[in-house]
XYZ file of C-alpha atoms in Angstrom:
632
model
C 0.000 0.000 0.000
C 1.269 3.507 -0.995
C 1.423 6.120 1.402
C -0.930 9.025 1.127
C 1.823 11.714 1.943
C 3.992 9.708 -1.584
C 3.750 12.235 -4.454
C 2.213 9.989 -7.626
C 4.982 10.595 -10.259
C 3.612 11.259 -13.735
C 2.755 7.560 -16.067
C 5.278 8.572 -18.635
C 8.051 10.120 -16.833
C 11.264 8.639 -17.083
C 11.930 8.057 -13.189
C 8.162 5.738 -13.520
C 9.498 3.651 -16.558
C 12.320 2.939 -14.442
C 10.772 1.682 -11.324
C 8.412 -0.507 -13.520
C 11.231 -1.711 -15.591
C 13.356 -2.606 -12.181
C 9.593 -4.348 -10.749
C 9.744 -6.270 -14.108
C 13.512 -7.839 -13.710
C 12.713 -8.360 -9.937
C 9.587 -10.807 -11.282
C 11.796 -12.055 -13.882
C 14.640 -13.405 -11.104
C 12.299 -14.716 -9.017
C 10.434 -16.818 -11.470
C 13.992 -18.280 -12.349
C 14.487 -18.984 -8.639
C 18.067 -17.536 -8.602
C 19.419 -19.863 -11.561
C 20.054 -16.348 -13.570
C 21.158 -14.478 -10.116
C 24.631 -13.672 -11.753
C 23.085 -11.928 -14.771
C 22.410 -9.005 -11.656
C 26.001 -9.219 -10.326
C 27.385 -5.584 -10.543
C 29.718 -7.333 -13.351
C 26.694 -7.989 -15.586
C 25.029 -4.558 -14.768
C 28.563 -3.558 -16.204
C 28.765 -5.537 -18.994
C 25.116 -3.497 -19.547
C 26.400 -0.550 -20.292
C 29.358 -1.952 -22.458
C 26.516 -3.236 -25.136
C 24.816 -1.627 -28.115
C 21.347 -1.084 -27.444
C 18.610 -0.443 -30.061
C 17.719 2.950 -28.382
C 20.358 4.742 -29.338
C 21.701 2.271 -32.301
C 25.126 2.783 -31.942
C 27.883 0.202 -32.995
C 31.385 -0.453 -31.494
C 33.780 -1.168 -34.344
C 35.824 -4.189 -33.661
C 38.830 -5.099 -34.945
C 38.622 -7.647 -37.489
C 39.574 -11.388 -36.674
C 39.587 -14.726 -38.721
C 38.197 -17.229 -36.289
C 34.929 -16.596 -34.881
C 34.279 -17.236 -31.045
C 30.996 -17.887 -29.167
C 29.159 -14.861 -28.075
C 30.738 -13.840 -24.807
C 29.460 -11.341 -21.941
C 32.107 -9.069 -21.636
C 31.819 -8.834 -17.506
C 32.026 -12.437 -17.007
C 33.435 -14.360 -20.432
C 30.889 -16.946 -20.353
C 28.501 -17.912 -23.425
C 25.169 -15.944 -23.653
C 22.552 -17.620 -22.429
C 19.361 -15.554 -21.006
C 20.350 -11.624 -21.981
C 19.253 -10.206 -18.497
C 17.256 -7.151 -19.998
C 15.505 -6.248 -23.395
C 18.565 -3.571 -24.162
C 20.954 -6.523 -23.565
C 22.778 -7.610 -26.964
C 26.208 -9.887 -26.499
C 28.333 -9.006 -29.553
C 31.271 -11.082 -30.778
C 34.473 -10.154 -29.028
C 38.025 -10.580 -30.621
C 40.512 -13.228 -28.361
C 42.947 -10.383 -28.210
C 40.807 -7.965 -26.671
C 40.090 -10.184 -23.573
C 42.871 -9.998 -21.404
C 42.735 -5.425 -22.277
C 39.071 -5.544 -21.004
C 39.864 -7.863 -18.093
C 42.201 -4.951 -16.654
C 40.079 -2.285 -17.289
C 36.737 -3.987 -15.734
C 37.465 -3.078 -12.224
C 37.578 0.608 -12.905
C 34.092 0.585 -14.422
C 31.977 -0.923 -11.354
C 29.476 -0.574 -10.429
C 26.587 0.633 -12.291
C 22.495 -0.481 -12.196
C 21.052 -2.990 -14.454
C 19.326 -2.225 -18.086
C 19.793 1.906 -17.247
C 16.545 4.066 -18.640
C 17.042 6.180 -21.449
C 17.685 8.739 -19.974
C 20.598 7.448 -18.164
C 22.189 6.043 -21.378
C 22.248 9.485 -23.078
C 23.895 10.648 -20.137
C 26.679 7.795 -20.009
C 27.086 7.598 -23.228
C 30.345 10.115 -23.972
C 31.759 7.827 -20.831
C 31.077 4.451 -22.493
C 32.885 5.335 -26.244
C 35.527 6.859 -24.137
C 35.899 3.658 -22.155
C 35.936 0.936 -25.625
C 38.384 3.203 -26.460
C 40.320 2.737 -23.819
C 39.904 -1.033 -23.758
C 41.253 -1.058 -27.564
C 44.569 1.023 -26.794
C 45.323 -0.929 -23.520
C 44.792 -4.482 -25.634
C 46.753 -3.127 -28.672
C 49.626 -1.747 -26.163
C 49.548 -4.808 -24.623
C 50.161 -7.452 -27.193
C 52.997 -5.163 -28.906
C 54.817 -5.492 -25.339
C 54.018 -9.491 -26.006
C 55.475 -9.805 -29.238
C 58.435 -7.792 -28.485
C 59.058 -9.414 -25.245
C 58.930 -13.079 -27.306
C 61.237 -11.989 -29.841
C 63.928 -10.706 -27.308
C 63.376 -13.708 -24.716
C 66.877 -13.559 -24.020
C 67.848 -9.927 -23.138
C 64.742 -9.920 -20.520
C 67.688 -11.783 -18.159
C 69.847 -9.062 -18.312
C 72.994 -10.562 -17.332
C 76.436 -8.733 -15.463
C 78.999 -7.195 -17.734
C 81.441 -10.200 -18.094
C 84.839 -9.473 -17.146
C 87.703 -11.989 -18.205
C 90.498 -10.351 -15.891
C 90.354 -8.904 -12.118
C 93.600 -7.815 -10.959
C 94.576 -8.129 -7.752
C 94.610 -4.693 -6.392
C 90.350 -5.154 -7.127
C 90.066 -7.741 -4.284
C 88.017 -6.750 -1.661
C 89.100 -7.205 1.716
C 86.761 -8.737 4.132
C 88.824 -9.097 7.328
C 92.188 -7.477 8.388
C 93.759 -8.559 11.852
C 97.157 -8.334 13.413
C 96.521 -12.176 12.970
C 95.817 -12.108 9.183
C 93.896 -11.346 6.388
C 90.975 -12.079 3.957
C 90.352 -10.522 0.545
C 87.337 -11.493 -1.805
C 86.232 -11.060 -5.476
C 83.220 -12.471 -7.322
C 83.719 -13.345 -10.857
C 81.023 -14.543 -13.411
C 81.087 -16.163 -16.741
C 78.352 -14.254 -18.308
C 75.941 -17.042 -18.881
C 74.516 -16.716 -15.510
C 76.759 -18.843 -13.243
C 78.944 -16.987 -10.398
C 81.842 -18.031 -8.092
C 83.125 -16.248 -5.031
C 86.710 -16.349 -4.189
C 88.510 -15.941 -0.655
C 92.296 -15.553 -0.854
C 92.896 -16.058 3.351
C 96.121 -15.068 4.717
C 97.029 -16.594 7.918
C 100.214 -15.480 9.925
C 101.830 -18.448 12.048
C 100.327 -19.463 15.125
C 96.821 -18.058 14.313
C 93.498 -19.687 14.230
C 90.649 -19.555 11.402
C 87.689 -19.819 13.607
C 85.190 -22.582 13.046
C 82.808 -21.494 10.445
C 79.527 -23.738 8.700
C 79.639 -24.073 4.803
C 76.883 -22.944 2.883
C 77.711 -24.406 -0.554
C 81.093 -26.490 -1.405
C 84.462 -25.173 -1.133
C 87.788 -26.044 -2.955
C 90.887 -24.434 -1.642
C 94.829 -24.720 -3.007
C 97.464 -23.865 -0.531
C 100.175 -21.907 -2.198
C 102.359 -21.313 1.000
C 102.452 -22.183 4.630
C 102.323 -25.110 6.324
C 98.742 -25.629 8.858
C 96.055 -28.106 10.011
C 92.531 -28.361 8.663
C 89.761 -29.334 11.176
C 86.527 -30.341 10.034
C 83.159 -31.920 10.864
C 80.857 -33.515 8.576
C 77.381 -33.176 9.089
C 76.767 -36.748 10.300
C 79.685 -34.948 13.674
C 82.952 -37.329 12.757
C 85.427 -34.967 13.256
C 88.650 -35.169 10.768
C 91.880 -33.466 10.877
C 94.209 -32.811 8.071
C 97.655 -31.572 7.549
C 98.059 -28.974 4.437
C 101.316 -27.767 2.650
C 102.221 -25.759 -0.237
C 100.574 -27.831 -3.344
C 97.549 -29.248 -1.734
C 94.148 -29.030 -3.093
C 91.151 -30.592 -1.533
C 87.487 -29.923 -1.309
C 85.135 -29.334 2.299
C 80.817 -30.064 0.920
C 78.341 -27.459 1.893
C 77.148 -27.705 5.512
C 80.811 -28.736 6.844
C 81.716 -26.785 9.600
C 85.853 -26.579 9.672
C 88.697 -24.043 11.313
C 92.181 -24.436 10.628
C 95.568 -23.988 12.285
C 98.752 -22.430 10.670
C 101.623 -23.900 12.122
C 104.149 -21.728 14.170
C 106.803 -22.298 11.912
C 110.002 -20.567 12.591
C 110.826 -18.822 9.092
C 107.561 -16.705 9.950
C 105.989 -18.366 6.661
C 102.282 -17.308 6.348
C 99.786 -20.109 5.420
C 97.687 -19.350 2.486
C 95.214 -20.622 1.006
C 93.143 -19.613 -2.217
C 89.382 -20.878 -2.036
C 86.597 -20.499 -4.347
C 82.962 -21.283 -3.440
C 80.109 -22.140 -5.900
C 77.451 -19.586 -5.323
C 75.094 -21.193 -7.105
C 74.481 -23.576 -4.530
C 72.871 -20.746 -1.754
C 69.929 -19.641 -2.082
C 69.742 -15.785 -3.219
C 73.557 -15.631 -2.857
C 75.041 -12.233 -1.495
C 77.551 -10.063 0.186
C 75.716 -9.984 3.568
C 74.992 -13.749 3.342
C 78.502 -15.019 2.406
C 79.692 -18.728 1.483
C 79.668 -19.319 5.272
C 78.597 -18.756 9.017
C 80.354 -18.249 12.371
C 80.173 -21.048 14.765
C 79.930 -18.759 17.735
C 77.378 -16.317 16.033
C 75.367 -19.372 15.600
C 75.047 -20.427 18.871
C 75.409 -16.474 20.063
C 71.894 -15.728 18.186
C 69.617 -18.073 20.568
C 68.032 -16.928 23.988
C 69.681 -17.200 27.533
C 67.127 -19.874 28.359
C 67.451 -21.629 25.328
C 71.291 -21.915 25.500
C 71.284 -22.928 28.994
C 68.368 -25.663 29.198
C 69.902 -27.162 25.576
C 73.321 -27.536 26.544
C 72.678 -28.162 30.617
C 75.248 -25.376 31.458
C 74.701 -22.296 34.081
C 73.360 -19.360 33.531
C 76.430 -17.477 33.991
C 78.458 -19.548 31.581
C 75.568 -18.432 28.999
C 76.602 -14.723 30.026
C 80.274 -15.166 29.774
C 79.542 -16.460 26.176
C 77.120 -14.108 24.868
C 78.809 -11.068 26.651
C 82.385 -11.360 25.273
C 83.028 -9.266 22.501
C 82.877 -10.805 18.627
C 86.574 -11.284 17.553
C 88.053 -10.951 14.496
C 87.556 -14.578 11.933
C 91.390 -15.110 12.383
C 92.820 -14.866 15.779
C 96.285 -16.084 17.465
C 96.830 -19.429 19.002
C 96.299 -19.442 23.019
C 98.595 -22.387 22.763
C 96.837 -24.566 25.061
C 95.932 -27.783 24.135
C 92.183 -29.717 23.808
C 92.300 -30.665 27.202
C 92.252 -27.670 28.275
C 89.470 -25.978 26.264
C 85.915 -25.744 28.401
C 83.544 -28.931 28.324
C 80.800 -26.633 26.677
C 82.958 -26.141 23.506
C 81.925 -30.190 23.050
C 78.362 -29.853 24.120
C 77.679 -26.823 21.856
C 79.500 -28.907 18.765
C 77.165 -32.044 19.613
C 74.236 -29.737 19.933
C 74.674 -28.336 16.520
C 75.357 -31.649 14.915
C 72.622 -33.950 17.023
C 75.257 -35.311 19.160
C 73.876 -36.422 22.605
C 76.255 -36.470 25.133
C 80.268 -36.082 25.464
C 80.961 -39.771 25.628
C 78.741 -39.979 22.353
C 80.407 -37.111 21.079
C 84.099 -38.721 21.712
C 83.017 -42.060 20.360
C 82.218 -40.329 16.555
C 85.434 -38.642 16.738
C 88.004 -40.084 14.037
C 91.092 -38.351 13.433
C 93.468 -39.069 10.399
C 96.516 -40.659 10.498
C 97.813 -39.112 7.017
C 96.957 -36.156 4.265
C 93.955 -36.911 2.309
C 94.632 -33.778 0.228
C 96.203 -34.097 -3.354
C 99.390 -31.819 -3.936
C 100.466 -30.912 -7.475
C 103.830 -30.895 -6.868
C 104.057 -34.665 -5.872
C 102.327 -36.001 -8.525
C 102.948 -36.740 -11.853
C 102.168 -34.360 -14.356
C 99.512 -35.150 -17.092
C 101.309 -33.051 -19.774
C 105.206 -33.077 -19.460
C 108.026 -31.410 -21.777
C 110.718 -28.755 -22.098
C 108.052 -26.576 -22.407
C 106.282 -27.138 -18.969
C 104.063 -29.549 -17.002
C 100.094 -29.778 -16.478
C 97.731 -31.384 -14.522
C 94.122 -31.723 -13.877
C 92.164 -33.286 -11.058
C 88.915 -35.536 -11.457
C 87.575 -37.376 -8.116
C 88.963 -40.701 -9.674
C 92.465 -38.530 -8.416
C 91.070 -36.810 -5.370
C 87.965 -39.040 -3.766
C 86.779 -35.724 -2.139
C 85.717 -34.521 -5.469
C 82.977 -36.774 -5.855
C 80.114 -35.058 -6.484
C 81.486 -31.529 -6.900
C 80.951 -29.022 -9.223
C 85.216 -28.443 -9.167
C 87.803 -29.892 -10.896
C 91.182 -28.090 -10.049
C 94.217 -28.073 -12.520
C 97.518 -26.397 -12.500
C 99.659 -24.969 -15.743
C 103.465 -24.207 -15.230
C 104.446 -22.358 -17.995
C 108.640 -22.220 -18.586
C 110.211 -19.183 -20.287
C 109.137 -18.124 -23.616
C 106.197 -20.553 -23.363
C 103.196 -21.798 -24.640
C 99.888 -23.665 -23.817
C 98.515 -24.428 -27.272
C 94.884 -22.895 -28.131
C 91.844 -24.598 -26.938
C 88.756 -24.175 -24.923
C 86.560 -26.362 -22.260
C 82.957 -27.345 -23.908
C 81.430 -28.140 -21.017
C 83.480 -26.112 -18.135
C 84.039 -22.665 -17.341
C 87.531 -22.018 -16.039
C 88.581 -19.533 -12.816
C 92.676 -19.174 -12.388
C 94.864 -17.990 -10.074
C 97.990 -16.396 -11.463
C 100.550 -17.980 -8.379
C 103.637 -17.521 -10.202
C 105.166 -15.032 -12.646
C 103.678 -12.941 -15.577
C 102.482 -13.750 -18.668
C 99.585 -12.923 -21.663
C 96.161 -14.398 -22.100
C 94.613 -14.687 -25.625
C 90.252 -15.398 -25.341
C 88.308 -15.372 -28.307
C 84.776 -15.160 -28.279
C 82.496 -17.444 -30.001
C 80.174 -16.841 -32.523
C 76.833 -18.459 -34.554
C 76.464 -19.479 -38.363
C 76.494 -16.430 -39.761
C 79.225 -15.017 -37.908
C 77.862 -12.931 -35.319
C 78.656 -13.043 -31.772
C 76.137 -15.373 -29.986
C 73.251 -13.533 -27.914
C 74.526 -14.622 -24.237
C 78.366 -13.352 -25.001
C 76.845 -10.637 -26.885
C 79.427 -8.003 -24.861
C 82.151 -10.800 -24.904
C 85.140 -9.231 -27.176
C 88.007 -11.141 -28.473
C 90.369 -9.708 -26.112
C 94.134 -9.922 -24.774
C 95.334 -8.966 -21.545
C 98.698 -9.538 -19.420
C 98.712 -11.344 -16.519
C 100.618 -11.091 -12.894
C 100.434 -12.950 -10.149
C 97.874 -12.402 -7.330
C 95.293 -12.041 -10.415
C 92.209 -13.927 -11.427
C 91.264 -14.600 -15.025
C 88.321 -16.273 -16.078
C 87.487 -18.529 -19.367
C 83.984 -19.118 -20.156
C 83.077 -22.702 -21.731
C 83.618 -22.272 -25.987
C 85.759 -19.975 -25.666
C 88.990 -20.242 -26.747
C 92.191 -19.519 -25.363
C 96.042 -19.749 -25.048
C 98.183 -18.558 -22.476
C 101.912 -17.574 -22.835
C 104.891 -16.430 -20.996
C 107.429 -14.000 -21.743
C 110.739 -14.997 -22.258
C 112.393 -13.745 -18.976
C 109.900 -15.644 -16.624
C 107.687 -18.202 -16.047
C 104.163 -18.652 -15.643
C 102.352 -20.673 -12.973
C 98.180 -20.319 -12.559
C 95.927 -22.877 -10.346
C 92.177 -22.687 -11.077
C 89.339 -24.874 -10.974
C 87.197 -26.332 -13.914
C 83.404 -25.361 -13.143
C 82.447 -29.078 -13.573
C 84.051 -32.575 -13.222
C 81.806 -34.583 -15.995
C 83.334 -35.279 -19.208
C 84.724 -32.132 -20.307
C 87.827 -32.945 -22.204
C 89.549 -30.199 -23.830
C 89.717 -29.732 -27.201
C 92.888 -28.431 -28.781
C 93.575 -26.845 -32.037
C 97.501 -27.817 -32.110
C 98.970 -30.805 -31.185
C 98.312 -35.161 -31.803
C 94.636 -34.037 -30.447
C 93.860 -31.534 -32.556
C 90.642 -31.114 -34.262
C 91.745 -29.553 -37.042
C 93.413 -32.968 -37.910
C 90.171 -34.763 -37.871
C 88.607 -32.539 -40.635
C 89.154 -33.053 -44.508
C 91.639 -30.730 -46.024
C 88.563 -29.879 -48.464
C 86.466 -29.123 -45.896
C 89.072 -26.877 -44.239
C 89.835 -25.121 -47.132
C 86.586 -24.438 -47.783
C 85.488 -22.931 -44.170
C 88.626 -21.068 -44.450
C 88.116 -19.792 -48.378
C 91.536 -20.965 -49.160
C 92.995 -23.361 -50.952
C 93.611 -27.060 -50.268
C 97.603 -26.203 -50.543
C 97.726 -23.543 -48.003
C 95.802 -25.556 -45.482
C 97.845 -28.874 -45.967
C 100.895 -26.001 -44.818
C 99.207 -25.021 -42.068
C 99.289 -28.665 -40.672
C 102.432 -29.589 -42.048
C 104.004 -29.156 -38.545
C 104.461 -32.720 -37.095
C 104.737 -31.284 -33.882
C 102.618 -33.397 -31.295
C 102.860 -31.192 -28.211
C 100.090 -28.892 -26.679
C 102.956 -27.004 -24.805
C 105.127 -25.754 -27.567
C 107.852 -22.988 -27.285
C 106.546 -19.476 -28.768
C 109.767 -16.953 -28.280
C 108.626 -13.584 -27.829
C 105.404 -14.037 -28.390
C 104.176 -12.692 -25.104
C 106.627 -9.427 -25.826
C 104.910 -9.189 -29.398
C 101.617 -9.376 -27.754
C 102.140 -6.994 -25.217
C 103.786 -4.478 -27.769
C 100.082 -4.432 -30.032
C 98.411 -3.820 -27.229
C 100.125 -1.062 -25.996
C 99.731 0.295 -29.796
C 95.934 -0.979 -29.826
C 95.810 1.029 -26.089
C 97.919 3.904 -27.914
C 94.665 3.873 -31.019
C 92.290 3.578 -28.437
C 93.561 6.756 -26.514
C 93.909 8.764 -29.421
C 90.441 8.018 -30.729
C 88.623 8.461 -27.496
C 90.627 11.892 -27.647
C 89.606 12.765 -31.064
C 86.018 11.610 -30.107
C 86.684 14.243 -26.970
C 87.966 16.799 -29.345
C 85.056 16.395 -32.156
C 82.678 16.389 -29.086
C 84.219 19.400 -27.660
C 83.921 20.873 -31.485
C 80.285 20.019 -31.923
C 79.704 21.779 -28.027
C 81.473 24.684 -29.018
C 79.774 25.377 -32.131
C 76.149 24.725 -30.385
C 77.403 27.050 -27.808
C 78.329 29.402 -30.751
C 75.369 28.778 -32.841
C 73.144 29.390 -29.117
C 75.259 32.348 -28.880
C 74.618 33.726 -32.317
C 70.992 32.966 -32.399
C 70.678 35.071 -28.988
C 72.060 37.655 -30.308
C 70.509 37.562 -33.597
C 67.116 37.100 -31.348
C 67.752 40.176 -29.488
C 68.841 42.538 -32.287
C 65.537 41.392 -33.735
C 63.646 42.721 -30.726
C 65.671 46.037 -30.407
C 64.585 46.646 -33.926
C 61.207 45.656 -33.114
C 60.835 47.413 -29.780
C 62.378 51.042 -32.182
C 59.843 49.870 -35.035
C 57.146 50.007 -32.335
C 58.307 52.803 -31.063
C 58.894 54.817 -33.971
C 55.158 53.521 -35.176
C 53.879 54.919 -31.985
C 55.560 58.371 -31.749
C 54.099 58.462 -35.792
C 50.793 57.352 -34.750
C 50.806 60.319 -32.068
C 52.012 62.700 -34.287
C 49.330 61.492 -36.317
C 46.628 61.717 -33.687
C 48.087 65.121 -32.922
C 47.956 66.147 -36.350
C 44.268 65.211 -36.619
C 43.275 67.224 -33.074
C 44.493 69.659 -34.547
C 43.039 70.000 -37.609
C 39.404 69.428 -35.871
C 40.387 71.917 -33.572
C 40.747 74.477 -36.380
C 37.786 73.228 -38.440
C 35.772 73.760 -34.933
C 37.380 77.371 -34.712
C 36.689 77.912 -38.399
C 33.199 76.697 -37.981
C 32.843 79.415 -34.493
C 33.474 82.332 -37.019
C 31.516 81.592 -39.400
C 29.001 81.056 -37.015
């Protein structure tokens, strides 16, 4: 019943026609008993006002497509089935446009059902303004598409790669009265990174315990120490190092090693790389490894005192003394003497219940398990020098690592024939004299530098020791020493699993294994010149190469010389080009202003003749006026 104070609004006004039409859905719904209740979901209301209607026959221009999908409401992408409203029309909507409208469709809620006439008129600016919209968002959008498909690989953008880092770059991590450790992180430009500690222990001092978070190789190159570690199942090993060893701790080892107080005041140290790929989200704040002591540091009072069964003021004494430095001097008291928690905080962390349980899983060795290069036989042996390279079949602690160490030892006026790795990237360590390295960068079928080494340049640069060089996998490479000294570099091959080394010179080259017709044809030369170029019989992949280092060295002090002088003719053209800008600026200000001096005396002059003017004509009314009096 209507209320007698309710105003009856006219049959044919526009506000009526909408209530009826709104009383009309409402009986509509209910007779479907809520199977069409999404059609009045403020996403269909939406999808309303998106469609053509017959009132005010207007058509939304579409771009053209070759298949043909079902009719789909825009709001909810689901086939028409019951249009919710006599205005309601679903056209045919292009694929493309679908995922354009789907980010737009939140912006246009919400809105009422089947809107009157009046209503449309009133939206309907909004609504083209809107389809326009949805077009330029769903064009924009598939161009990004398309052009991120077709450049897949420079989405990853990858680090600059950087074949040499000289030793003065290393960053130093740690500096003590005690010792010393410097850092550098090299890459090989396809995405895989290694970190590099170069530790420098004096004698007598201490590495404190630390817990690996990947794998770790190390070479000693001086010193003489002991390496202490604990495997995660808490047998605890010792080992003694000297100069030449190599050997290999696995992530979640926790070790700390001893130099020895050794009376020539030699300093242990020890080069070690880590693969980063190994820790997750690998950075400088979360290292290759973790403190012992800030480990056990980082839990409550309570914690540490109920877990390990000690007091509460042995908890204090060990939270409250001050962090030292990773390498420390030698108390020189022996393992008797050390405090009982030491064992109870090392069988905590490793699920060792007890000290008797502790002491029964401790296994010390009676002998090196470490491989040293310098008392083994060489792979490669001649005049020329001596090579060798590591696989676990020669060092059971490689099994299962991503490492393969090798050492080179160049003699004077030396050369280690051209080759690359095709399935490892190589990291050395220049230990020993100076020398030049030769890297070429590969390329594709037609000659152009493959996409991942796209910055990759073939390259030459001189090496010393203390400095790092890296080789990436295909590329290859040659290094040679001068004539006046030796070379030495220790490095590690990035994997162990059949990559064998392929060599251009010597009984295994590949060259050899290639028709002299098909060699003379990927060179464009003739069959002759090609059977000269592997006339040598020469079966060595360490030949002698006199002054070749020197003559190396010499073009690249002229290529450095080219370089400078075009980067200062570039400077000097540049400096040209600013200086006639400048002059050209210059020359157009002034040219600017004289123009509006002799606009500013043009206007001026037109204004004094335009008062003379106006002057001129008072005047002459003035005497037509006094003329006029008298005759008057």
């Amino acid at each position: 019943m209507s209320s007698p104070n309710r105003r009856r609004l006219p049959a044919d006004s526009p506000a009526e026609r909408e209530r009826k039409e709104g009383r009309k859905l409402k009986k509509t719904y209910q007779e479907n008993d809520g199977d069409d209740e999404e059609l009045a979901s403020p996403l269909t209301r939406q999808s309303n006002r998106l469609q053509p209607t017959s009132h005010r026959r207007t058509s939304v221009a579409l771009p053209a497509v070759t298949s043909h999908p079902p009719k789909l409401c825009l709001a909810t992408w689901r086939p028409c089935t019951v249009p919710p409203c006599e205005t309601h029309a679903c056209p045919d909507v292009p694929v493309p446009l679908l995922p354009s409208i789907l980010i737009l469709m939140p912006s246009l809620l919400p809105f009422p059902a089947c809107p009157s006439q009046a209503q449309r008129q009133r939206e309907g600016t909004y609504e083209m303004m809107s389809l326009r919209a949805l077009v330029l968002v769903g064009l924009t959008a598939i161009l990004c598409t398309l052009a991120t498909a077709e450049n897949g690989d420079d989405v990853h953008h990858l680090p600059k790669f950087t074949s040499l880092v000289a030793k003065e770059n290393r960053q130093i991590l740690a500096l003590s009265e005690s010792g010393k450790i410097t850092a550098i992180d090299v890459h090989d430009g396809y995405g895989d990174a290694y970190h590099l500690q170069f530790i420098t222990m004096e004698p007598g001092s201490i590495f404190l315990p630390v817990l690996l978070r990947t794998d770790m190789a190390f070479y000693v190159h001086t010193g003489r120490g002991r390496v202490t570690f604990i495997s995660q199942g808490g047998d605890e090993e010792e080992m003694d190092i000297v100069r030449g060893d190599v050997y290999r701790l696995e992530q979640g080892t926790t070790f700390y090693v001893k130099s020895h107080p050794d009376p020539a005041r030699e300093r242990l140290r020890i080069h070690a790389i880590f693969d980063t790929s190994e820790i997750d989200c690998y950075s400088a704040l979360v290292g290759a490894y973790s403190n012992v002591s800030d480990l056990v540091r980082g839990f409550d009072d309570g914690v540490l005192q109920m877990g390990f069964g000690v007091s509460a003021e042995t908890v204090r004494d060990i939270k409250s003394a001050p962090t030292p430095p990773p390498i420390v001097l030698s108390s020189g008291r022996n393992e008797t003497e050390e405090p009982n928690w030491k064992k109870e905080i090392i069988g905590a962390l490793f699920g060792v219940r007890g000290t008797s349980d502790f002491l029964s899983k401790k296994k010390k060795m009676s002998g090196s398990k470490a491989f040293n290069f310098f008392k083994a036989k060489p792979d490669v042996q001649n005049a020329n020098g001596w090579s060798t390279a590591l696989t676990h079949k020669d060092l059971k602690a490689l099994k299962g690592s991503h490492f393969a160490p090798f050492m080179v030892n160049l003699m004077r006026g030396s050369m280690m024939g051209p080759h690359w790795n095709p399935r490892a990237t190589e990291v050395a360590i220049v230990i020993e004299g100076r020398g030049v390295v030769q890297l070429i960068c590969p390329s594709d079928a037609s000659g152009k530098k493959i996409r991942a080494a796209a910055r990759c340049q073939n390259t030459r640069f001189e090496v010393k020791k203390g400095d790092v060089f890296v080789v990436p996998r295909f590329h290859p490479m040659a290094q040679i020493s001068y004539n006046n000294e030796t070379l030495a570099f220790v490095g590690f091959s990035s994997s162990t699993k059949n990559n064998h080394p392929q060599f251009l010179t010597g009984k295994r080259s590949v060259l050899r294994t290639i028709g002299v017709d098909v060699l003379a044809a990927a060179f464009n030369v003739n069959s002759s010149v090609v059977e000269g170029f592997l006339a040598s019989r020469d079966e060595s992949i360490m030949r002698p190469c006199t002054s070749c280092a020197e003559e190396m060295k010499a073009k690249m002090k002229r290529e450095e010389e080219e370089k400078r002088k075009r980067e200062e003719e570039e400077e000097e053209e540049e400096w040209e080009r600013e200086e006639e800008a400048r002059k050209k600026k210059e020359e157009a200000a002034a040219r600017k202003e004289k123009e509006e001096d002799e606009r500013k005396r043009e206007e001026e002059e037109e204004e004094k003749e335009e008062r003379r003017w106006e002057e001129e004509e008072e005047r002459k009314r003035e005497e037509e006026w006094k003329e006029g009096r008298k005759e008057e």
